PDB file of C-alpha atoms and ligand atoms in Angstrom:
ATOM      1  CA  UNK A 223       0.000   0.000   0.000  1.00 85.00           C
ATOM      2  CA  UNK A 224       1.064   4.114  -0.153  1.00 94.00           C
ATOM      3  CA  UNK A 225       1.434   3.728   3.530  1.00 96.00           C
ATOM      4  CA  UNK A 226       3.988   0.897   3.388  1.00 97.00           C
ATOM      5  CA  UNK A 227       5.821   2.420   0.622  1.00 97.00           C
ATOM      6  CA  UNK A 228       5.855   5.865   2.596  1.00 98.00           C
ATOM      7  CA  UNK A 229       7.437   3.895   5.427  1.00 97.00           C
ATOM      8  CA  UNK A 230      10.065   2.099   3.187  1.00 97.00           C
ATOM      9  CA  UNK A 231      10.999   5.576   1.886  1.00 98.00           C
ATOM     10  CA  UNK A 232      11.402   7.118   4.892  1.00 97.00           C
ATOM     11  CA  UNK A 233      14.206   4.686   5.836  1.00 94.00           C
ATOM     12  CA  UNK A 234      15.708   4.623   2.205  1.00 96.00           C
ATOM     13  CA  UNK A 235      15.976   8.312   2.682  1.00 97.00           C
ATOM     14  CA  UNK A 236      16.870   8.348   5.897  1.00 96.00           C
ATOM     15  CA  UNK A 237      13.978  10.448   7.019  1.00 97.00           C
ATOM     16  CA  UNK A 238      14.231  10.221  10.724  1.00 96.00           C
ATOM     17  CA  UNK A 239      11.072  12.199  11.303  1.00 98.00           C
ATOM     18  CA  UNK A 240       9.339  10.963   8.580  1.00 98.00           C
ATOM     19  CA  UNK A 241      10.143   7.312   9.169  1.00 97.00           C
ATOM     20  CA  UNK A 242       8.417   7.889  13.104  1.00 98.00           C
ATOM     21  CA  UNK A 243       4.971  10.128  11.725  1.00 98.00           C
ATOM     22  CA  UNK A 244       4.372   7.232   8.954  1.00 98.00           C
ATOM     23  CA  UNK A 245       4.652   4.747  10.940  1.00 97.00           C
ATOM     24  CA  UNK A 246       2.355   6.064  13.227  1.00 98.00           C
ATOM     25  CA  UNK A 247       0.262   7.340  10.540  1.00 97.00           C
ATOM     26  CA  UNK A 248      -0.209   3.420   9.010  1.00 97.00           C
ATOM     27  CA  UNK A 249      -1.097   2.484  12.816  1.00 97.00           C
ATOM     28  CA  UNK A 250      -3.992   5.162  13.095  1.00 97.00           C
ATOM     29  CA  UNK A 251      -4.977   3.770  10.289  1.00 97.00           C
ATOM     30  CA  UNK A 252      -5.188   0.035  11.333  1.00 96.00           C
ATOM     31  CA  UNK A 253      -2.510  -1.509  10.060  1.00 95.00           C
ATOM     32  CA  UNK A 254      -1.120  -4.652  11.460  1.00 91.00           C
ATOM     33  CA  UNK A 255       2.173  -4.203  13.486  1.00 89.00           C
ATOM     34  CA  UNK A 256       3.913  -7.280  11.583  1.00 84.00           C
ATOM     35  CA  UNK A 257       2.778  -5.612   8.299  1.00 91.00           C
ATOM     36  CA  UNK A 258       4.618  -2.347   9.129  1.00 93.00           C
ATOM     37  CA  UNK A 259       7.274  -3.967   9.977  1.00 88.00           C
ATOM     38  CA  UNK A 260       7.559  -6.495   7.136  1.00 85.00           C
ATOM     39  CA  UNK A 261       6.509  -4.087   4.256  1.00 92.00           C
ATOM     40  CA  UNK A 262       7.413  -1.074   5.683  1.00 94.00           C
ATOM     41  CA  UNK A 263      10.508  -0.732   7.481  1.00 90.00           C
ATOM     42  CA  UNK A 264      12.289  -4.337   6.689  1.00 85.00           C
ATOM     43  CA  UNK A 265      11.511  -3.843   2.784  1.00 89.00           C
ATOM     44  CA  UNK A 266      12.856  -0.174   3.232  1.00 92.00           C
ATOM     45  CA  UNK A 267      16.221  -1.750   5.257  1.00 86.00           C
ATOM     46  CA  UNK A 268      16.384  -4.776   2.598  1.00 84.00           C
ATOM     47  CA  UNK A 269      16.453  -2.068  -0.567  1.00 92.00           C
ATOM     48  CA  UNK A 270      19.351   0.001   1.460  1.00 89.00           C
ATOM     49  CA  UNK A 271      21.077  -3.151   1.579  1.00 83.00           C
ATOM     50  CA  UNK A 272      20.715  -3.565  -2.295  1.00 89.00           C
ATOM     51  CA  UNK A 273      21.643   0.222  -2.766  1.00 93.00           C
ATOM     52  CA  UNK A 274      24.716  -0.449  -0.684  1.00 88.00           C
ATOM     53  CA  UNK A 275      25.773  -3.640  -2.495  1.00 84.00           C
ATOM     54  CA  UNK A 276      25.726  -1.957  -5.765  1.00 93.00           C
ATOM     55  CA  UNK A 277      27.924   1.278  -4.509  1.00 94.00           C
ATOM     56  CA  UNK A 278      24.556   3.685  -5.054  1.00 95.00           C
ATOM     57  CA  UNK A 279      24.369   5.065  -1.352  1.00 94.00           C
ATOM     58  CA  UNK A 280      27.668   4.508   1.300  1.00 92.00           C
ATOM     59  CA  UNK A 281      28.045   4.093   4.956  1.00 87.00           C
ATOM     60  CA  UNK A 282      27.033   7.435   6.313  1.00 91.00           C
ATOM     61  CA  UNK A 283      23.664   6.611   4.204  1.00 93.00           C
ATOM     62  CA  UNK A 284      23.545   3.413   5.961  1.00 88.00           C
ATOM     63  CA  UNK A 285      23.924   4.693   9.181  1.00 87.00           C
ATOM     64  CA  UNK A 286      21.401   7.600   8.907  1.00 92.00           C
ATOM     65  CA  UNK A 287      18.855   4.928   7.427  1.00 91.00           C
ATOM     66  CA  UNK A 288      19.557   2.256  10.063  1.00 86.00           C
ATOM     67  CA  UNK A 289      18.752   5.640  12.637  1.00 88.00           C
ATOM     68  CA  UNK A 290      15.554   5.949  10.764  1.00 92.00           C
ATOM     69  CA  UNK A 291      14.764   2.346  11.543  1.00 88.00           C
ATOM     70  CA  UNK A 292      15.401   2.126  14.727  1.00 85.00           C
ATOM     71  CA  UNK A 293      12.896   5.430  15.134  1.00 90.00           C
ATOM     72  CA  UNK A 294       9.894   3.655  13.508  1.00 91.00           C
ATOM     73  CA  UNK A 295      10.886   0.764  15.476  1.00 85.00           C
ATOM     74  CA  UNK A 296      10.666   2.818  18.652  1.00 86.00           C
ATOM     75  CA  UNK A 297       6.691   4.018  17.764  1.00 93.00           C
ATOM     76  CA  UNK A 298       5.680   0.416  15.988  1.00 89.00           C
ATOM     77  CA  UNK A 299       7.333  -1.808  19.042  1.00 82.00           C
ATOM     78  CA  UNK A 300       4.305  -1.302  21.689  1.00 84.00           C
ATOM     79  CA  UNK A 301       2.140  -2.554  18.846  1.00 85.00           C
ATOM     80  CA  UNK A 302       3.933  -5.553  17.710  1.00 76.00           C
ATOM     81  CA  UNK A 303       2.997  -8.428  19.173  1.00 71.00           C
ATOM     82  CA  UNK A 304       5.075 -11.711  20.606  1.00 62.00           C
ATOM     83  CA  UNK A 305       5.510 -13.878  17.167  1.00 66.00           C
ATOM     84  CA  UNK A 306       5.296 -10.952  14.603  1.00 68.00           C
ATOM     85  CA  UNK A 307       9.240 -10.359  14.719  1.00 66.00           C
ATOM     86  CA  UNK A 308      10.066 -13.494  13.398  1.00 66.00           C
ATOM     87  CA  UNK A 309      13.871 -14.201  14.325  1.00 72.00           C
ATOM     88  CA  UNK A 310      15.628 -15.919  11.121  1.00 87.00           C
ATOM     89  CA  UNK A 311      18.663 -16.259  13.712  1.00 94.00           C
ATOM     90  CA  UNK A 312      20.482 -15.486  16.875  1.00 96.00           C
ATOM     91  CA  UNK A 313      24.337 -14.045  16.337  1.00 98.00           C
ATOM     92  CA  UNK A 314      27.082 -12.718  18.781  1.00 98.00           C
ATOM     93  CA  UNK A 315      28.889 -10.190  17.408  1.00 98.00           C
ATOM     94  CA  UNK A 316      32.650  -9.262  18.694  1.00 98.00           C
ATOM     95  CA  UNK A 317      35.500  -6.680  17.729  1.00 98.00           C
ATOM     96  CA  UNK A 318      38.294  -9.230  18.503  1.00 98.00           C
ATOM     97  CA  UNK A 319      41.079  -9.431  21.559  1.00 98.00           C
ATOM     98  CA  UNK A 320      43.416  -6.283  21.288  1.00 98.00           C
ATOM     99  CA  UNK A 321      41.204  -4.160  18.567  1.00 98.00           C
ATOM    100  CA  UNK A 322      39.275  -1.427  18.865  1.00 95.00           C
ATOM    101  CA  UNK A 323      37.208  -0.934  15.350  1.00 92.00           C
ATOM    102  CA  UNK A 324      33.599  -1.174  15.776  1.00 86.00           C
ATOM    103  CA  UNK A 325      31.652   0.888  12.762  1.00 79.00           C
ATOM    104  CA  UNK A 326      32.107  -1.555  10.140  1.00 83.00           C
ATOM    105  CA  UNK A 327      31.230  -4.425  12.981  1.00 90.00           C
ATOM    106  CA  UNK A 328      28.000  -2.170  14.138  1.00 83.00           C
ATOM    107  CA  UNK A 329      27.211  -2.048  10.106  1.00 79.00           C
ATOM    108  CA  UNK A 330      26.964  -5.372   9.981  1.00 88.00           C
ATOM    109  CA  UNK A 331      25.122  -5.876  12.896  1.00 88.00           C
ATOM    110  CA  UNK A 332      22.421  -3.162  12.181  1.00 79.00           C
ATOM    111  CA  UNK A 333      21.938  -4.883   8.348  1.00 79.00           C
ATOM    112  CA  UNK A 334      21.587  -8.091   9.918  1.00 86.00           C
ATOM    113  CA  UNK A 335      19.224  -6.713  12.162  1.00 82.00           C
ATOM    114  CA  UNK A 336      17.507  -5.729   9.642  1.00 74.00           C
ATOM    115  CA  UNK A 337      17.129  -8.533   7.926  1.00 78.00           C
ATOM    116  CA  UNK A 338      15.570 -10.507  11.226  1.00 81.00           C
ATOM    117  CA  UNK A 339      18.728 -11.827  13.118  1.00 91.00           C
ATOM    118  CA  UNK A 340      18.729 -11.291  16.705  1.00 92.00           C
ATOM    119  CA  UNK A 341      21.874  -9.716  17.139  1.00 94.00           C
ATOM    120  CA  UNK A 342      24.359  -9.435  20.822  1.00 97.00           C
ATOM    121  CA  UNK A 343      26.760  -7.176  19.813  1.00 96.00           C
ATOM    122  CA  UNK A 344      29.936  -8.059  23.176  1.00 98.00           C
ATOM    123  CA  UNK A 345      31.589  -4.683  21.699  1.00 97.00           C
ATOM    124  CA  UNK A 346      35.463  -4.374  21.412  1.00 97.00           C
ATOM    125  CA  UNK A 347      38.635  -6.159  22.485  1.00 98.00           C
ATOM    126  CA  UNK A 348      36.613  -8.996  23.351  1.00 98.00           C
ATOM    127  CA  UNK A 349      38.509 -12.050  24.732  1.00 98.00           C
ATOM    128  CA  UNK A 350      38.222 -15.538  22.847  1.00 98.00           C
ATOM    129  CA  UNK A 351      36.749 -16.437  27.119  1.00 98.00           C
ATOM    130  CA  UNK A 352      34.057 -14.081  26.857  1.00 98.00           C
ATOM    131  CA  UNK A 353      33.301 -14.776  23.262  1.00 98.00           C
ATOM    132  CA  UNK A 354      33.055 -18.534  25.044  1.00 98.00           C
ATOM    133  CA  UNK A 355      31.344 -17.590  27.588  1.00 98.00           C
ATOM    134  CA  UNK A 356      28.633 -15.590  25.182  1.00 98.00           C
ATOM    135  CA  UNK A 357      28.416 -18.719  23.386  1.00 98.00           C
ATOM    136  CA  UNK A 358      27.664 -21.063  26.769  1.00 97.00           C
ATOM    137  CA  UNK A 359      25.038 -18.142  27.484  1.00 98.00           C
ATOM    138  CA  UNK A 360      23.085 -17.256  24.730  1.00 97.00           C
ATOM    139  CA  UNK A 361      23.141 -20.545  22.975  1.00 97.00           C
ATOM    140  CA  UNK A 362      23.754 -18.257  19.272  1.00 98.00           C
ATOM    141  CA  UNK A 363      23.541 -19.848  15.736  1.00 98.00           C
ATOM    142  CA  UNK A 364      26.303 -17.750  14.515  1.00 98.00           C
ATOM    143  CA  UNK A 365      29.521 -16.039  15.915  1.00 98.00           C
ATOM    144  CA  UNK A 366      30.461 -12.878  13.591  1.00 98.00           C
ATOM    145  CA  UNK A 367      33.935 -11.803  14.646  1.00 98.00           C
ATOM    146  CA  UNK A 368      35.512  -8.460  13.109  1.00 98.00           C
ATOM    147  CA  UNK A 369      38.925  -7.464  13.159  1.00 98.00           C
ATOM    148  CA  UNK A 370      40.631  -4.177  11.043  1.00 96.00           C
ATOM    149  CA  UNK A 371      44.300  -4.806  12.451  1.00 97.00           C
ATOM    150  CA  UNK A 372      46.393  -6.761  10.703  1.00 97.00           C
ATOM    151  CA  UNK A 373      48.114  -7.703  14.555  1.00 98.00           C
ATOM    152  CA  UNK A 374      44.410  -8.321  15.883  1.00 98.00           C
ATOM    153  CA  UNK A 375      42.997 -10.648  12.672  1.00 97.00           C
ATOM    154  CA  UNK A 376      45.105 -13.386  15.196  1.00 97.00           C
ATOM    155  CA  UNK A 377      42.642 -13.519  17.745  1.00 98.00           C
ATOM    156  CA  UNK A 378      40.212 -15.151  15.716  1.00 98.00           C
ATOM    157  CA  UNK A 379      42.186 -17.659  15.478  1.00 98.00           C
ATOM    158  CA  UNK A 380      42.808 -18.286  18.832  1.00 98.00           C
ATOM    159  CA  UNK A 381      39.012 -17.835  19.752  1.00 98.00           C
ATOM    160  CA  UNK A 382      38.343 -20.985  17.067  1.00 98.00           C
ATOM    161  CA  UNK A 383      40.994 -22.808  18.746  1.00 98.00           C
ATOM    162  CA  UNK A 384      39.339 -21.728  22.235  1.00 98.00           C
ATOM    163  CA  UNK A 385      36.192 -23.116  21.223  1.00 98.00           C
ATOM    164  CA  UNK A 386      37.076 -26.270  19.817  1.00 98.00           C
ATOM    165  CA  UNK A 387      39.243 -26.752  23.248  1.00 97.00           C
ATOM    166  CA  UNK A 388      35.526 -26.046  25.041  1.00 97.00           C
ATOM    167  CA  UNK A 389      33.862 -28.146  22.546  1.00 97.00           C
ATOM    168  CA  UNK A 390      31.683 -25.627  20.726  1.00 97.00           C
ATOM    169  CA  UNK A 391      33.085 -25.465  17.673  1.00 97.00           C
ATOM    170  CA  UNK A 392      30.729 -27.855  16.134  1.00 96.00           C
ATOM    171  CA  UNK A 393      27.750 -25.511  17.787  1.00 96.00           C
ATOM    172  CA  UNK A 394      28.231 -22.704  15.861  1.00 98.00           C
ATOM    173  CA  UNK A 395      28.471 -21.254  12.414  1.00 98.00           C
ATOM    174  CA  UNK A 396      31.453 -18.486  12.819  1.00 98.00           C
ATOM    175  CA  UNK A 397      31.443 -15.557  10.359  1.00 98.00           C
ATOM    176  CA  UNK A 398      34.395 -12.915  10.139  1.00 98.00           C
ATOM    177  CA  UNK A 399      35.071  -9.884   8.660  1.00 98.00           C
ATOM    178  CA  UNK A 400      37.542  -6.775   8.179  1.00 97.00           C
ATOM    179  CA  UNK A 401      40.045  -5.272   6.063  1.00 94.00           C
ATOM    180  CA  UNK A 402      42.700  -7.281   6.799  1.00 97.00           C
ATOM    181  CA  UNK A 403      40.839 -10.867   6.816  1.00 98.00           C
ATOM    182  CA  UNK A 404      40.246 -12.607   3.315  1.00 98.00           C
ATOM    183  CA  UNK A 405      38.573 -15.668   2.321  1.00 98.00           C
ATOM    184  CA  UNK A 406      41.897 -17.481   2.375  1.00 98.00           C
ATOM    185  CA  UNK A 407      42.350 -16.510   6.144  1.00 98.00           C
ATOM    186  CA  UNK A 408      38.600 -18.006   6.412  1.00 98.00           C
ATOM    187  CA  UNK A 409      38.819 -21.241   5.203  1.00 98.00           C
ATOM    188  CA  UNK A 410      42.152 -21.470   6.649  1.00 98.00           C
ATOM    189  CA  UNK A 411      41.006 -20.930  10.450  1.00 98.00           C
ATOM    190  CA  UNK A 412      37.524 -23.156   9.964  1.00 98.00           C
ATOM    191  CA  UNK A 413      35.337 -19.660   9.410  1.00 98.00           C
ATOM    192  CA  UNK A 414      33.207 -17.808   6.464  1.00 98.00           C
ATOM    193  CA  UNK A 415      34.146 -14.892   5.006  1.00 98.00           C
ATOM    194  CA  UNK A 416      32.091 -12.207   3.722  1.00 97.00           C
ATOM    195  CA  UNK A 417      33.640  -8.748   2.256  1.00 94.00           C
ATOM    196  CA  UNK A 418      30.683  -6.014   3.504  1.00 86.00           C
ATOM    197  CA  UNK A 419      27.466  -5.307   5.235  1.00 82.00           C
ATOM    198  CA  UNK A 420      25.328  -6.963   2.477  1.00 80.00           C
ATOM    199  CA  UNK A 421      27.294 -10.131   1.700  1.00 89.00           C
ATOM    200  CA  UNK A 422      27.375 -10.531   5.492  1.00 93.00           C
ATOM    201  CA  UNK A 423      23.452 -10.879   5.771  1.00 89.00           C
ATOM    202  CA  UNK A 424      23.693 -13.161   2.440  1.00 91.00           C
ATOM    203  CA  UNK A 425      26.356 -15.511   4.019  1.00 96.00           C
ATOM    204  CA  UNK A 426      24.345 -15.771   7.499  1.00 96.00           C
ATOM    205  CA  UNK A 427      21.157 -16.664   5.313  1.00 93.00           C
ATOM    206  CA  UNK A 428      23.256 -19.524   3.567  1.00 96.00           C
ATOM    207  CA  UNK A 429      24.778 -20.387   6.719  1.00 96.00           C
ATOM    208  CA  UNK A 430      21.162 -20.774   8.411  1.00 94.00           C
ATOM    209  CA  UNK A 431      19.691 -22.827   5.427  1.00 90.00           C
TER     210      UNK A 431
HETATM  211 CO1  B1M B 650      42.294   2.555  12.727  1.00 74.32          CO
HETATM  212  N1  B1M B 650      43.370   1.578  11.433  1.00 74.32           N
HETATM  213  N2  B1M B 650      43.702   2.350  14.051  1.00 74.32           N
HETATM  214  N3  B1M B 650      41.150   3.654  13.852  1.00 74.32           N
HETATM  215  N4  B1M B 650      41.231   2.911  11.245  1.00 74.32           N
HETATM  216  C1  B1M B 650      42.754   1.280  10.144  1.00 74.32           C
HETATM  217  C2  B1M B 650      42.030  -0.048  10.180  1.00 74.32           C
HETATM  218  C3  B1M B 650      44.013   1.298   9.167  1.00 74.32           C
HETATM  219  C4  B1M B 650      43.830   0.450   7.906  1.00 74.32           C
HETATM  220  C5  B1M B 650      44.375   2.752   8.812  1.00 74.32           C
HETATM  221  C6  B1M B 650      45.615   2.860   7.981  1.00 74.32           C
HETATM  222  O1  B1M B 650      46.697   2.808   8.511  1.00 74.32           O
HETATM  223  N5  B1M B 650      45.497   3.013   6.695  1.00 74.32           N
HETATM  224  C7  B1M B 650      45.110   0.772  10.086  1.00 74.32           C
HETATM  225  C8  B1M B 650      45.320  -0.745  10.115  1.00 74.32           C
HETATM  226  C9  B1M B 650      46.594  -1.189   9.430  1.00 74.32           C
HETATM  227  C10 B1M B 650      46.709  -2.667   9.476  1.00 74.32           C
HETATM  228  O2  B1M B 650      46.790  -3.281  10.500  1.00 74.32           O
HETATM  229  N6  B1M B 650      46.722  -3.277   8.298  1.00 74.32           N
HETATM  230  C11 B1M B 650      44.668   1.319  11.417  1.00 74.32           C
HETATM  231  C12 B1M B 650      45.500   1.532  12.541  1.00 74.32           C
HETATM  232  C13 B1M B 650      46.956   1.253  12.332  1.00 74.32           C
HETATM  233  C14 B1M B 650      45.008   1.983  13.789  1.00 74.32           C
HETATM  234  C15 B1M B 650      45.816   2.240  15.071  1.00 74.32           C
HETATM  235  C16 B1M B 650      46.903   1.222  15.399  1.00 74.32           C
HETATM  236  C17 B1M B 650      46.398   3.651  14.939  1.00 74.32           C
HETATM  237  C18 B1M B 650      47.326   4.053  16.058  1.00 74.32           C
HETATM  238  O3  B1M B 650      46.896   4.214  17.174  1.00 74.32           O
HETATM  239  N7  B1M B 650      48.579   4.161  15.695  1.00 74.32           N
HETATM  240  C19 B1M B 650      44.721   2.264  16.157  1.00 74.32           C
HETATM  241  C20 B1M B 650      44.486   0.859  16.735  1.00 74.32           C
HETATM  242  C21 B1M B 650      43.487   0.867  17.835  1.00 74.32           C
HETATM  243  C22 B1M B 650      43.062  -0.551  18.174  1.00 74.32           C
HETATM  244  O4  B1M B 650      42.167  -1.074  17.562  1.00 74.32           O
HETATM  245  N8  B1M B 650      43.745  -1.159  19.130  1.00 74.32           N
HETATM  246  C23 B1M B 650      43.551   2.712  15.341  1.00 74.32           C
HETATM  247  C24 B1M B 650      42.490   3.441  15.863  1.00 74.32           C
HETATM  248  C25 B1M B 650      41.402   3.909  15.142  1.00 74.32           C
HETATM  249  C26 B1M B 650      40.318   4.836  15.728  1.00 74.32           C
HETATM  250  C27 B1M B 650      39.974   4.524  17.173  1.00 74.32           C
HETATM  251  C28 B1M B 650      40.822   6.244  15.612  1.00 74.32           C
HETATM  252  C29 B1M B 650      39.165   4.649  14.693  1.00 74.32           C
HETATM  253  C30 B1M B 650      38.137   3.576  15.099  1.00 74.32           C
HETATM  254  C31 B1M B 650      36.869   4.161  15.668  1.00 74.32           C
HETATM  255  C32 B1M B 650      35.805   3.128  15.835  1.00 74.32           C
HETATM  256  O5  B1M B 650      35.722   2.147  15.149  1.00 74.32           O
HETATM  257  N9  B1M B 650      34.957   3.381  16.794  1.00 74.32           N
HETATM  258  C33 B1M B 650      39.925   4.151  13.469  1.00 74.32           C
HETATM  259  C34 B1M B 650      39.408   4.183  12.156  1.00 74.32           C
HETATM  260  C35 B1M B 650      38.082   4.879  11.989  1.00 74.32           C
HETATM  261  C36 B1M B 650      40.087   3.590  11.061  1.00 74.32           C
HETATM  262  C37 B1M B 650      39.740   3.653   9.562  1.00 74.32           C
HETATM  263  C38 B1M B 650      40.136   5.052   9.099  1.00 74.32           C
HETATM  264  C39 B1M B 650      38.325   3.410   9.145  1.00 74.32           C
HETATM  265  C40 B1M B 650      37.713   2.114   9.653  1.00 74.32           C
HETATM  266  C41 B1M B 650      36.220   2.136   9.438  1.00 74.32           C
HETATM  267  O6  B1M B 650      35.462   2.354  10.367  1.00 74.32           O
HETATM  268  N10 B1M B 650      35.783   1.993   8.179  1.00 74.32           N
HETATM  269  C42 B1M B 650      40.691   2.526   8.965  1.00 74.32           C
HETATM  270  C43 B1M B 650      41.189   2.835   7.569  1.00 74.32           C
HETATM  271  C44 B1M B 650      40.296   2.255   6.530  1.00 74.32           C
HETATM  272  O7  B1M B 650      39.733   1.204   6.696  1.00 74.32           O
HETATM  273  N11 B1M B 650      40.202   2.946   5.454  1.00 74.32           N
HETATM  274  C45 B1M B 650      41.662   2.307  10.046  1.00 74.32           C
HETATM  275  C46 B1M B 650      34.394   2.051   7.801  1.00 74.32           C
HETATM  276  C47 B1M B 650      33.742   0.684   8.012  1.00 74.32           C
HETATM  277  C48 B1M B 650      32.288   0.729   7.596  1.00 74.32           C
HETATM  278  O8  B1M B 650      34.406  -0.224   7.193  1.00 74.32           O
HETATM  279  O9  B1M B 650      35.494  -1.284   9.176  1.00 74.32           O
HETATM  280  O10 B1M B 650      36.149  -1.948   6.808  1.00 74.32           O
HETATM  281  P1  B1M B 650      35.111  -1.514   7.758  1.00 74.32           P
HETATM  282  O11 B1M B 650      33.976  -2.593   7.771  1.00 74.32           O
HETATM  283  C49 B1M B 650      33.440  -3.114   6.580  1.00 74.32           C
HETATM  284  C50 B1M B 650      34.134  -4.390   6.095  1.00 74.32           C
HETATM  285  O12 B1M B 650      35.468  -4.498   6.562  1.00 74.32           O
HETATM  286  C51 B1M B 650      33.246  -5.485   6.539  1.00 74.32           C
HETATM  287  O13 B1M B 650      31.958  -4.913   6.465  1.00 74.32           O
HETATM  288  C52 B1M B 650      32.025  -3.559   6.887  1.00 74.32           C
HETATM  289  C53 B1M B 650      30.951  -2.797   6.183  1.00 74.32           C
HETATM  290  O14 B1M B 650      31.083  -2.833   4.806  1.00 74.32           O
HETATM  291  N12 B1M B 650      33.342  -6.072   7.867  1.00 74.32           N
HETATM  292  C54 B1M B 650      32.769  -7.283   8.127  1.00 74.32           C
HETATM  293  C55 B1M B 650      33.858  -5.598   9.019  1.00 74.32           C
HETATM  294  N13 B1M B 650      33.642  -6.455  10.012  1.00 74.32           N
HETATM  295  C56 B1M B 650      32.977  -7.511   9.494  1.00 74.32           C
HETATM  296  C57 B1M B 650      32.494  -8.681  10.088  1.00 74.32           C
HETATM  297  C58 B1M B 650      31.814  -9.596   9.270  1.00 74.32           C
HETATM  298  C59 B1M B 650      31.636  -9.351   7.924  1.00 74.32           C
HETATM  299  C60 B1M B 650      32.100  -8.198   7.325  1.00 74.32           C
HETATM  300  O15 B1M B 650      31.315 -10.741   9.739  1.00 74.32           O
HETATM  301  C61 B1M B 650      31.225 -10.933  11.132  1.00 74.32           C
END
């Protein structure tokens, strides 16, 4: 409907404003929560992830839309109801051991939001124990670990190794990213590589099939 596509634009523009009044315009108008949110704001966040992939809008774009989202997520949450945000997948995210990086991480983590993963971002210099620990806790289908130092990329390494040693290994589907990592470096430390925001949410979806 108009009112979907209003919403969708709102986020493909980045319309902070106008991403919150259409939402709540399509809910005064009674429109199903889940609908907003899978016509509206998700098909907005999907075509930004399309725009991105093909080099049309860039990462301060991105950002400003993901803001957008999150503000007709604020007004649409009190109306959705338990079921309607359908969780493809559960991921922790971590900037490894020693590095500090974390907008290309929080990219990721936003698009994969947006495409339905529930996402526990640990933040940076996290430890190949806590990523462990995160694991034993939250029971996640994926691990995506992110590293931009060519000294750091080590530590995911050593946080496969640390899992293995725990047993967990087999548990999870582990995803990294980052300048510095390749899909070489992937295959050669048991992980999946993917090169930016978009091919991240692809590889999670083949991951989770
Ligand atoms: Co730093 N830094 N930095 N830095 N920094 C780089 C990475 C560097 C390449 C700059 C350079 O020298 N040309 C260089 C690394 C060299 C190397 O090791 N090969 C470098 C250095 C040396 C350093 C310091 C050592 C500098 C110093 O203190 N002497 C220091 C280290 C601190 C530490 O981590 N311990 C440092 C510090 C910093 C700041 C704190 C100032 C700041 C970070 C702020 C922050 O993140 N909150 C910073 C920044 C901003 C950069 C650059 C300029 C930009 C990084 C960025 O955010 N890009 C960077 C140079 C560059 O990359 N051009 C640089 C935008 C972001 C959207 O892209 O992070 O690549 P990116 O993420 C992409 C993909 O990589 C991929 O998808 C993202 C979206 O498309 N991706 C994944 C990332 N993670 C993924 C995970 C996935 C999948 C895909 O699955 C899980």
């Amino acid at each position: 409907s108009v009112l979907f596509e209003q919403i969708a634009d709102s986020i493909i523009d980045g319309m902070i404003e106008e991403a919150r009044d259409s939402v709540q315009k399509a809910l005064d108008d009674g429109c199903e929560g889940k609908d907003i949110l899978n016509e509206g704001l998700i098909a907005g966040m999907n075509e930004v992830g399309v725009l991105f992939k093909e080099g049309e809008v860039f990462v301060p774009e991105v950002l400003i839309s993901a803001k957008a989202m999150n503000a007709g997520m604020e007004v649409l949450k009190p109306y959705l109801q338990e079921g309607d945000v359908k969780k493809v997948g559960k991921a922790v995210f971590a900037t490894v051991k020693g590095d500090l990086h974390d907008i290309g991480k929080k990219l990721v983590a936003l698009m994969m939001e947006g495409a339905g993963y529930e996402i526990i971002d640990l933040g940076v210099d996290v430890s190949p124990e806590k990523i462990v620990e995160a694991v034993k806790q939250y029971n996640p289908d994926i691990i995506g670990m992110s590293a931009m130092l060519t000294t750091t990329m080590v530590a995911m390494k050593e946080t496969i190794e640390t899992l293995k040693e725990e047993g967990l290994y087999e548990k999870v589907k582990i995803m990294i990213g980052g300048a510095p990592v390749s899909d070489k470096y992937a295959k050669q430390i048991g992980a999946n590589y993917s090169s930016d925001a978009s091919a991240a949410v692809d590889l999670a979806n083949q991951l989770m099939a």
